Amino acid sequence: MQKQENLSKNQKIILDLIEKSSGPLKAYSILFNVKKQGIKAPLQVYRALDKLIEIGKIHKIESRNAFVACKNSNCQVSKATAFSICESCEDVTEVSNLKLSKYLSNFADKSGMKYNKYNLEFFGLCKNCKK
Amino acid sequence: MQKQENLSKNQKIILDLIEKSSGPLKAYSILFNVKKQGIKAPLQVYRALDKLIEIGKIHKIESRNAFVACKNSNCQVSKATAFSICESCEDVTEVSNLKLSKYLSNFADKSGMKYNKYNLEFFGLCKNCKK
DNA sequence: TAACGCTGTGTAATAATATAACATAATTAA
DNA sequence: TTAATTATGTTATATTATTACACAGCGTTA
Ligand SMILES: [Zn+2]
Ligand SMILES: [Zn+2]
Ligand SMILES: [Zn+2]
Ligand SMILES: [Zn+2]
């Protein structure tokens, strides 16, 4: 895994912001929040996001167009991601369940396709919201 | 399940187009293709898409912002979807595997979340592309 | 019939998300 | 030290999706 020390300036700024956030952040909200640190254009944000995704430091929540820090310590799983998303408060938690990831990583159907990556999003109501 | 006869004019036009397509369609490509049938504005397309998704006739491929017809006959599974996506040719196939859907529908982790829906996207190379 | 709720339509404007194109600097590899 | 690779900065633009408002059609029901 690439060390954080190897990240570029913009990548560090943006990873730092995402890691400190309590929930998923959207690209333009990230942009807004890093303007004071000299990042002025969407592309600067998207480029950093792309890199951070590539090295597994963050993940994109596809159904929300939002980005979260990886919560699996020393994550190797940018290619095998699962999240649970509360449809009421929009809280997102990264699911880390070894049985699930093994099951999905080994999944094969009759299509003859070779999978090298998956993304799973569960939806429902979190503990708080289902009260 | 709602029958196609109950669909509105715009909904029928758009479902028909998606069902006849060999792959996922994007919203503005749909718009372009139904202009001759009197559908002129993005919102008309998105409204029909929303309804068709709601009743399970189509699904959205979240990672691609594209829409496909449901291939599970008499589909009740708009709340439990799985797709395999070829990263080379962008071909998309709906995975229908009873074991998988049971496994995921019953999945529960320690988070205390009650899931009522999931979406799973597998990525890889299809038969043709991995040659 | 009239009032109402509900679903769908039409239209214009705009918001939100993401990328293309081009120029340059910094870092790494050969 | 040349070349290749990676990152940056900037402007413009493309793509995806929603807000807001006006109105039409249909079934319920008062
Ligand atoms: Zn992770
Ligand atoms: Zn919640
Ligand atoms: Zn389906
Ligand atoms: Zn392919």
JSON list of C-alpha atoms in Angstrom, two decimals, chain B residues 51-98:
[
{"chain": "B", "resi": 51, "resn": "LYS", "atom": "CA", "xyz": [-41.50, 5.24, -12.10]},
{"chain": "B", "resi": 52, "resn": "LEU", "atom": "CA", "xyz": [-40.10, 2.33, -14.09]},
{"chain": "B", "resi": 53, "resn": "ILE", "atom": "CA", "xyz": [-37.45, 1.78, -11.43]},
{"chain": "B", "resi": 54, "resn": "GLU", "atom": "CA", "xyz": [-40.05, 1.95, -8.70]},
{"chain": "B", "resi": 55, "resn": "ILE", "atom": "CA", "xyz": [-42.12, -0.81, -10.26]},
{"chain": "B", "resi": 56, "resn": "GLY", "atom": "CA", "xyz": [-39.09, -2.93, -11.05]},
{"chain": "B", "resi": 57, "resn": "LYS", "atom": "CA", "xyz": [-39.25, -2.75, -14.84]},
{"chain": "B", "resi": 58, "resn": "ILE", "atom": "CA", "xyz": [-35.81, -1.24, -15.12]},
{"chain": "B", "resi": 59, "resn": "HIS", "atom": "CA", "xyz": [-32.77, -0.82, -12.92]},
{"chain": "B", "resi": 60, "resn": "LYS", "atom": "CA", "xyz": [-30.17, 1.88, -12.67]},
{"chain": "B", "resi": 61, "resn": "ILE", "atom": "CA", "xyz": [-26.54, 0.85, -12.98]},
{"chain": "B", "resi": 62, "resn": "GLU", "atom": "CA", "xyz": [-25.23, 3.25, -10.39]},
{"chain": "B", "resi": 63, "resn": "SER", "atom": "CA", "xyz": [-21.59, 3.12, -11.36]},
{"chain": "B", "resi": 64, "resn": "ARG", "atom": "CA", "xyz": [-22.49, 4.00, -14.95]},
{"chain": "B", "resi": 65, "resn": "ASN", "atom": "CA", "xyz": [-25.46, 6.32, -14.58]},
{"chain": "B", "resi": 66, "resn": "ALA", "atom": "CA", "xyz": [-27.28, 4.12, -17.02]},
{"chain": "B", "resi": 67, "resn": "PHE", "atom": "CA", "xyz": [-30.50, 2.18, -17.16]},
{"chain": "B", "resi": 68, "resn": "VAL", "atom": "CA", "xyz": [-31.29, -1.40, -18.16]},
{"chain": "B", "resi": 69, "resn": "ALA", "atom": "CA", "xyz": [-34.46, -3.41, -18.47]},
{"chain": "B", "resi": 70, "resn": "CYS", "atom": "CA", "xyz": [-34.98, -5.99, -15.76]},
{"chain": "B", "resi": 71, "resn": "LYS", "atom": "CA", "xyz": [-34.19, -9.43, -17.07]},
{"chain": "B", "resi": 72, "resn": "ASN", "atom": "CA", "xyz": [-35.77, -11.38, -14.25]},
{"chain": "B", "resi": 73, "resn": "SER", "atom": "CA", "xyz": [-39.17, -12.21, -15.65]},
{"chain": "B", "resi": 74, "resn": "ASN", "atom": "CA", "xyz": [-41.90, -10.81, -13.47]},
{"chain": "B", "resi": 75, "resn": "CYS", "atom": "CA", "xyz": [-39.29, -9.19, -11.37]},
{"chain": "B", "resi": 76, "resn": "GLN", "atom": "CA", "xyz": [-40.00, -8.42, -7.75]},
{"chain": "B", "resi": 77, "resn": "VAL", "atom": "CA", "xyz": [-36.42, -7.63, -7.11]},
{"chain": "B", "resi": 78, "resn": "SER", "atom": "CA", "xyz": [-36.04, -3.94, -7.64]},
{"chain": "B", "resi": 79, "resn": "LYS", "atom": "CA", "xyz": [-34.94, -4.10, -4.03]},
{"chain": "B", "resi": 80, "resn": "ALA", "atom": "CA", "xyz": [-32.35, -6.79, -4.55]},
{"chain": "B", "resi": 81, "resn": "THR", "atom": "CA", "xyz": [-30.26, -6.24, -7.63]},
{"chain": "B", "resi": 82, "resn": "ALA", "atom": "CA", "xyz": [-26.97, -7.62, -8.86]},
{"chain": "B", "resi": 83, "resn": "PHE", "atom": "CA", "xyz": [-25.14, -6.98, -12.09]},
{"chain": "B", "resi": 84, "resn": "SER", "atom": "CA", "xyz": [-21.96, -8.01, -13.76]},
{"chain": "B", "resi": 85, "resn": "ILE", "atom": "CA", "xyz": [-20.27, -5.29, -15.74]},
{"chain": "B", "resi": 86, "resn": "CYS", "atom": "CA", "xyz": [-17.53, -5.76, -18.29]},
{"chain": "B", "resi": 87, "resn": "GLU", "atom": "CA", "xyz": [-14.98, -3.01, -17.82]},
{"chain": "B", "resi": 88, "resn": "SER", "atom": "CA", "xyz": [-13.82, -3.35, -21.38]},
{"chain": "B", "resi": 89, "resn": "CYS", "atom": "CA", "xyz": [-16.97, -3.45, -23.53]},
{"chain": "B", "resi": 90, "resn": "GLU", "atom": "CA", "xyz": [-19.32, -2.12, -20.83]},
{"chain": "B", "resi": 91, "resn": "ASP", "atom": "CA", "xyz": [-21.70, -5.00, -21.37]},
{"chain": "B", "resi": 92, "resn": "VAL", "atom": "CA", "xyz": [-24.01, -5.44, -18.40]},
{"chain": "B", "resi": 93, "resn": "THR", "atom": "CA", "xyz": [-25.78, -8.60, -17.34]},
{"chain": "B", "resi": 94, "resn": "GLU", "atom": "CA", "xyz": [-28.28, -8.92, -14.54]},
{"chain": "B", "resi": 95, "resn": "VAL", "atom": "CA", "xyz": [-27.14, -11.66, -12.20]},
{"chain": "B", "resi": 96, "resn": "SER", "atom": "CA", "xyz": [-29.96, -13.87, -11.10]},
{"chain": "B", "resi": 97, "resn": "ASN", "atom": "CA", "xyz": [-28.70, -16.37, -8.65]},
{"chain": "B", "resi": 98, "resn": "LEU", "atom": "CA", "xyz": [-31.02, -17.53, -5.95]}
]
